[in-house]
Amino acid sequence: MEPHHAETRAAQIDTVRPQSARIWNRWLGGGKESFPVDRTVGAASPLPLALFHSHLVLGDNEQQACHDVRRLHQLLVSGLPEDAARPEHAGRLLFAAVRAQATAAATGAPAAGRPVAVLVRTTIRPVWEPLLRAGRVVAADVRHLAWHPVAGQEIAFRLTGNPVYRDARSRRQLPLRRPRECRAWLRSRLAENGIHLTGSPAISPATRLTGTSRRGTIQLIIRDFQGRGTVTDPVAAARALVEGLGRGRAYGCGLLHIPALHGQS
């Protein structure tokens, strides 16, 4: 960029008055181009979180094909409109699969069952009609989800997570094996996202997700968590609903599902 163009652009940016787009990006965990006034207003204002929650039922052929978690992710991304590729929407798709019974393995964690249905959360309204017409999805229910968390609010939640730790010697991310370690992982991830874990959560046995990519085989060891918590930081808790928790979010991990927001017990 030529110097005079940069100077012209800088002169057009108002750094005195808060700007809604910059505040919103700050709320969603981004917003590198923000100013003190944006951060001040963002910290003092409630987060106007508005999301779309979809419940999809996959066709038989797609259930088999989407055993591959990367294929499942690609299917869901294809249901987003073109403007989802804009930078402000990047990474704003989370999903959790409702799976058939896991397949036993001779050694290690059993393989996760095929994805019968999928819960999908996005920051813009998805368009599932082409997938419905093609028979790849046989049912799709989309609901608008709004949550204005407040400090002290009690919630019940469900989460499919990928509990891992970094090995000090190899620096690799390795799965946590023991339930108490997974419980500590959950407590830490929730605390980082403005939620205090209360009581002892239910933790499922480990199952193995697999897929293929250009870099080779994808493999994640996952567990399902159910528990209760108390909101300690409303902005961080709302961000967790958008951004998810932990690793493996492109492959069906990290979606914080709060049944009460959907009228479920």
CSV table of C-alpha atoms in Angstrom, one decimal:
chain,number,residue,atom,x,y,z
A,1,MET,CA,0.0,0.0,0.0
A,2,GLU,CA,1.4,3.4,-0.9
A,3,PRO,CA,2.0,5.8,2.0
A,4,HIS,CA,-0.6,8.4,1.1
A,5,HIS,CA,-3.3,5.6,0.8
A,6,ALA,CA,-2.4,4.4,4.3
A,7,GLU,CA,-2.6,7.9,5.7
A,8,THR,CA,-6.0,8.4,4.0
A,9,ARG,CA,-7.3,5.1,5.5
A,10,ALA,CA,-6.0,6.0,9.0
A,11,ALA,CA,-7.7,9.4,8.8
A,12,GLN,CA,-11.0,7.7,8.0
A,13,ILE,CA,-10.9,5.5,11.2
A,14,ASP,CA,-12.7,7.1,14.2
A,15,THR,CA,-10.8,5.9,17.3
A,16,VAL,CA,-12.8,8.1,19.6
A,17,ARG,CA,-16.3,6.6,19.2
A,18,PRO,CA,-16.9,2.9,19.7
A,19,GLN,CA,-17.7,0.9,16.5
A,20,SER,CA,-20.1,-2.0,16.7
A,21,ALA,CA,-18.3,-4.4,14.3
A,22,ARG,CA,-15.0,-4.0,16.3
A,23,ILE,CA,-16.8,-4.6,19.6
A,24,TRP,CA,-18.6,-7.7,18.2
A,25,ASN,CA,-15.2,-9.1,17.0
A,26,ARG,CA,-13.8,-8.5,20.4
A,27,TRP,CA,-16.7,-10.3,22.0
A,28,LEU,CA,-16.1,-13.3,19.7
A,29,GLY,CA,-12.5,-13.6,20.7
A,30,GLY,CA,-10.9,-11.8,17.7
A,31,GLY,CA,-10.8,-8.1,17.0
A,32,LYS,CA,-7.1,-7.4,16.6
A,33,GLU,CA,-8.0,-4.0,15.0
A,34,SER,CA,-9.8,-2.5,18.0
A,35,PHE,CA,-9.2,0.5,20.2
A,36,PRO,CA,-9.4,1.3,23.9
A,37,VAL,CA,-12.9,2.7,23.5
A,38,ASP,CA,-14.1,-0.5,21.9
A,39,ARG,CA,-12.7,-2.6,24.7
A,40,THR,CA,-14.2,-0.4,27.4
A,41,VAL,CA,-17.7,-0.5,25.9
A,42,GLY,CA,-17.4,-4.2,25.1
A,43,ALA,CA,-16.4,-5.0,28.7
A,44,ALA,CA,-19.3,-3.0,30.1
A,45,SER,CA,-22.1,-4.2,27.8
A,46,PRO,CA,-24.0,-7.5,27.8
A,47,LEU,CA,-23.1,-9.8,24.9
A,48,PRO,CA,-26.0,-9.8,22.4
A,49,LEU,CA,-25.4,-13.4,21.4
A,50,ALA,CA,-27.5,-14.8,18.6
A,51,LEU,CA,-26.8,-18.2,17.1
A,52,PHE,CA,-28.5,-20.8,14.9
A,53,HIS,CA,-28.9,-24.3,16.2
A,54,SER,CA,-29.7,-27.1,13.7
A,55,HIS,CA,-30.7,-30.7,14.3
A,56,LEU,CA,-30.0,-32.9,11.2
A,57,VAL,CA,-30.8,-36.5,10.5
A,58,LEU,CA,-28.5,-38.0,7.9
A,59,GLY,CA,-29.5,-40.4,5.2
A,60,ASP,CA,-28.3,-44.0,5.4
A,61,ASN,CA,-25.6,-43.6,2.7
A,62,GLU,CA,-24.3,-40.4,4.4
A,63,GLN,CA,-24.2,-42.1,7.8
A,64,GLN,CA,-21.8,-44.6,6.4
A,65,ALA,CA,-19.7,-42.1,4.5
A,66,CYS,CA,-19.5,-39.7,7.5
A,67,HIS,CA,-17.9,-42.3,9.7
A,68,ASP,CA,-15.0,-40.3,8.4
A,69,VAL,CA,-15.1,-37.2,10.6
A,70,ARG,CA,-13.5,-35.0,8.0
A,71,ARG,CA,-16.2,-36.0,5.5
A,72,LEU,CA,-18.8,-35.1,8.1
A,73,HIS,CA,-17.2,-31.7,8.6
A,74,GLN,CA,-17.2,-31.1,4.9
A,75,LEU,CA,-20.9,-32.1,4.6
A,76,LEU,CA,-21.8,-29.6,7.2
A,77,VAL,CA,-19.7,-26.8,5.8
A,78,SER,CA,-21.5,-27.3,2.4
A,79,GLY,CA,-24.7,-26.3,4.1
A,80,LEU,CA,-23.5,-22.8,4.9
A,81,PRO,CA,-24.1,-19.8,2.6
A,82,GLU,CA,-21.3,-18.3,0.7
A,83,ASP,CA,-20.9,-15.3,3.0
A,84,ALA,CA,-19.9,-17.8,5.7
A,85,ALA,CA,-16.4,-17.6,4.2
A,86,ARG,CA,-16.1,-14.0,5.3
A,87,PRO,CA,-13.3,-13.5,8.0
A,88,GLU,CA,-15.8,-12.6,10.7
A,89,HIS,CA,-17.5,-15.9,10.4
A,90,ALA,CA,-14.4,-18.1,10.1
A,91,GLY,CA,-14.4,-21.0,12.5
A,92,ARG,CA,-17.9,-20.3,13.7
A,93,LEU,CA,-19.3,-23.8,13.0
A,94,LEU,CA,-19.5,-26.3,15.8
A,95,PHE,CA,-21.2,-29.7,15.7
A,96,ALA,CA,-21.7,-32.8,17.8
A,97,ALA,CA,-22.8,-36.1,16.3
A,98,VAL,CA,-25.5,-38.4,17.9
A,99,ARG,CA,-23.9,-41.8,17.1
A,100,ALA,CA,-25.0,-45.4,16.9
A,101,GLN,CA,-23.4,-47.9,19.3
A,102,ALA,CA,-19.7,-48.0,19.3
A,103,THR,CA,-17.9,-50.9,17.7
A,104,ALA,CA,-15.7,-53.0,20.1
A,105,ALA,CA,-12.0,-53.1,19.4
A,106,ALA,CA,-9.5,-55.8,20.2
A,107,THR,CA,-7.2,-53.3,21.8
A,108,GLY,CA,-7.6,-49.6,22.7
A,109,ALA,CA,-10.7,-47.5,22.6
A,110,PRO,CA,-13.7,-48.8,20.6
A,111,ALA,CA,-14.5,-47.1,17.3
A,112,ALA,CA,-17.3,-44.5,17.5
A,113,GLY,CA,-20.5,-45.6,15.8
A,114,ARG,CA,-21.9,-44.0,12.6
A,115,PRO,CA,-23.4,-40.5,13.0
A,116,VAL,CA,-27.2,-40.9,12.9
A,117,ALA,CA,-28.0,-37.3,13.6
A,118,VAL,CA,-25.9,-34.1,14.1
A,119,LEU,CA,-26.3,-31.0,16.2
A,120,VAL,CA,-24.9,-28.0,14.4
A,121,ARG,CA,-24.3,-24.4,15.8
A,122,THR,CA,-23.5,-21.5,13.5
A,123,THR,CA,-23.4,-17.7,13.8
A,124,ILE,CA,-25.3,-17.3,10.5
A,125,ARG,CA,-28.4,-19.1,9.3
A,126,PRO,CA,-27.5,-22.3,7.4
A,127,VAL,CA,-29.1,-23.5,4.1
A,128,TRP,CA,-29.8,-27.2,4.3
A,129,GLU,CA,-32.3,-27.4,1.5
A,130,PRO,CA,-29.8,-28.6,-1.2
A,131,LEU,CA,-28.7,-31.5,1.1
A,132,LEU,CA,-32.4,-32.3,1.8
A,133,ARG,CA,-33.2,-32.4,-1.9
A,134,ALA,CA,-30.2,-34.7,-2.6
A,135,GLY,CA,-31.2,-37.1,0.2
A,136,ARG,CA,-28.0,-36.6,2.0
A,137,VAL,CA,-30.0,-35.2,4.9
A,138,VAL,CA,-33.5,-36.5,5.5
A,139,ALA,CA,-34.6,-34.0,8.2
A,140,ALA,CA,-33.4,-30.6,9.3
A,141,ASP,CA,-34.8,-28.4,12.1
A,142,VAL,CA,-33.2,-24.9,12.5
A,143,ARG,CA,-33.9,-22.7,15.5
A,144,HIS,CA,-32.7,-19.3,16.5
A,145,LEU,CA,-30.8,-19.5,19.8
A,146,ALA,CA,-30.3,-16.4,22.0
A,147,TRP,CA,-28.6,-16.5,25.4
A,148,HIS,CA,-27.7,-13.6,27.7
A,149,PRO,CA,-25.8,-15.3,30.5
A,150,VAL,CA,-25.6,-13.6,33.9
A,151,ALA,CA,-23.2,-14.2,36.7
A,152,GLY,CA,-24.4,-16.7,39.2
A,153,GLN,CA,-26.7,-18.5,36.6
A,154,GLU,CA,-26.8,-22.2,37.0
A,155,ILE,CA,-26.8,-24.4,33.9
A,156,ALA,CA,-26.9,-28.1,33.0
A,157,PHE,CA,-24.7,-29.0,30.0
A,158,ARG,CA,-23.5,-31.7,27.7
A,159,LEU,CA,-20.2,-31.8,25.9
A,160,THR,CA,-18.3,-34.1,23.6
A,161,GLY,CA,-14.7,-33.4,24.4
A,162,ASN,CA,-11.2,-34.4,23.3
A,163,PRO,CA,-9.3,-34.4,26.7
A,164,VAL,CA,-5.6,-34.2,26.0
A,165,TYR,CA,-2.3,-33.1,27.6
A,166,ARG,CA,1.0,-32.1,26.1
A,167,ASP,CA,3.7,-34.6,26.8
A,168,ALA,CA,6.8,-32.8,28.2
A,169,ARG,CA,9.3,-34.9,26.3
A,170,SER,CA,7.8,-35.4,22.8
A,171,ARG,CA,5.6,-32.2,23.0
A,172,ARG,CA,2.8,-34.2,21.4
A,173,GLN,CA,-0.8,-33.9,22.4
A,174,LEU,CA,-1.8,-37.2,24.0
A,175,PRO,CA,-5.2,-38.4,25.3
A,176,LEU,CA,-6.0,-38.4,29.0
A,177,ARG,CA,-6.9,-41.9,30.1
A,178,ARG,CA,-8.2,-41.8,33.7
A,179,PRO,CA,-11.6,-40.4,34.5
A,180,ARG,CA,-10.2,-38.2,37.3
A,181,GLU,CA,-7.8,-36.6,34.7
A,182,CYS,CA,-10.7,-36.1,32.3
A,183,ARG,CA,-12.7,-34.5,35.1
A,184,ALA,CA,-9.8,-32.1,35.9
A,185,TRP,CA,-9.5,-31.3,32.2
A,186,LEU,CA,-13.2,-30.4,32.0
A,187,ARG,CA,-13.0,-28.3,35.2
A,188,SER,CA,-10.1,-26.4,33.8
A,189,ARG,CA,-11.6,-25.8,30.3
A,190,LEU,CA,-14.9,-24.6,31.8
A,191,ALA,CA,-13.1,-22.3,34.2
A,192,GLU,CA,-11.2,-20.7,31.3
A,193,ASN,CA,-14.6,-20.0,29.7
A,194,GLY,CA,-16.4,-18.4,32.6
A,195,ILE,CA,-18.2,-21.5,34.1
A,196,HIS,CA,-17.5,-23.1,37.4
A,197,LEU,CA,-18.1,-26.9,37.5
A,198,THR,CA,-20.4,-27.9,40.3
A,199,GLY,CA,-20.7,-31.5,41.5
A,200,SER,CA,-19.2,-34.5,39.8
A,201,PRO,CA,-19.9,-34.8,36.0
A,202,ALA,CA,-20.9,-38.0,34.3
A,203,ILE,CA,-18.1,-39.2,31.9
A,204,SER,CA,-18.5,-41.8,29.2
A,205,PRO,CA,-15.9,-44.4,28.3
A,206,ALA,CA,-13.4,-43.3,25.7
A,207,THR,CA,-14.3,-43.9,22.0
A,208,ARG,CA,-12.2,-43.4,18.9
A,209,LEU,CA,-13.0,-41.0,16.0
A,210,THR,CA,-11.2,-41.5,12.8
A,211,GLY,CA,-10.9,-39.8,9.4
A,212,THR,CA,-8.6,-39.1,6.5
A,213,SER,CA,-6.9,-36.0,5.3
A,214,ARG,CA,-4.1,-34.9,3.0
A,215,ARG,CA,-1.7,-35.2,5.9
A,216,GLY,CA,-2.8,-38.7,6.7
A,217,THR,CA,-5.1,-40.3,9.3
A,218,ILE,CA,-7.1,-38.3,11.7
A,219,GLN,CA,-7.7,-39.9,15.1
A,220,LEU,CA,-9.2,-38.5,18.2
A,221,ILE,CA,-10.1,-40.1,21.5
A,222,ILE,CA,-13.3,-38.6,22.8
A,223,ARG,CA,-15.6,-38.7,25.8
A,224,ASP,CA,-19.1,-37.4,26.5
A,225,PHE,CA,-19.6,-35.2,29.6
A,226,GLN,CA,-22.8,-34.3,31.4
A,227,GLY,CA,-22.8,-32.0,34.4
A,228,ARG,CA,-23.8,-28.8,35.9
A,229,GLY,CA,-22.1,-25.5,36.4
A,230,THR,CA,-22.4,-21.8,37.5
A,231,VAL,CA,-21.6,-18.9,35.2
A,232,THR,CA,-18.8,-16.7,36.7
A,233,ASP,CA,-17.9,-14.6,33.6
A,234,PRO,CA,-20.9,-14.0,31.3
A,235,VAL,CA,-18.9,-12.8,28.3
A,236,ALA,CA,-16.5,-15.7,28.5
A,237,ALA,CA,-19.4,-18.2,28.9
A,238,ALA,CA,-21.2,-16.7,25.8
A,239,ARG,CA,-18.0,-16.9,23.9
A,240,ALA,CA,-17.7,-20.6,24.8
A,241,LEU,CA,-21.1,-21.2,23.2
A,242,VAL,CA,-19.7,-19.7,19.9
A,243,GLU,CA,-16.1,-20.9,20.0
A,244,GLY,CA,-16.4,-24.3,21.8
A,245,LEU,CA,-14.1,-25.9,24.3
A,246,GLY,CA,-10.8,-27.8,23.8
A,247,ARG,CA,-9.3,-29.4,20.7
A,248,GLY,CA,-10.8,-31.2,17.8
A,249,ARG,CA,-13.6,-28.7,17.1
A,250,ALA,CA,-13.4,-29.2,13.4
A,251,TYR,CA,-14.2,-32.9,14.0
A,252,GLY,CA,-17.2,-32.8,16.3
A,253,CYS,CA,-15.7,-31.9,19.7
A,254,GLY,CA,-16.2,-28.8,21.9
A,255,LEU,CA,-19.9,-27.9,21.3
A,256,LEU,CA,-21.2,-26.8,24.7
A,257,HIS,CA,-24.9,-27.9,24.6
A,258,ILE,CA,-27.2,-26.3,27.2
A,259,PRO,CA,-30.5,-28.2,27.0
A,260,ALA,CA,-32.5,-25.5,28.8
A,261,LEU,CA,-31.8,-23.1,25.9
A,262,HIS,CA,-33.8,-25.4,23.6
A,263,GLY,CA,-36.7,-26.0,26.1
A,264,GLN,CA,-35.3,-29.5,27.0
A,265,SER,CA,-34.9,-30.9,30.5
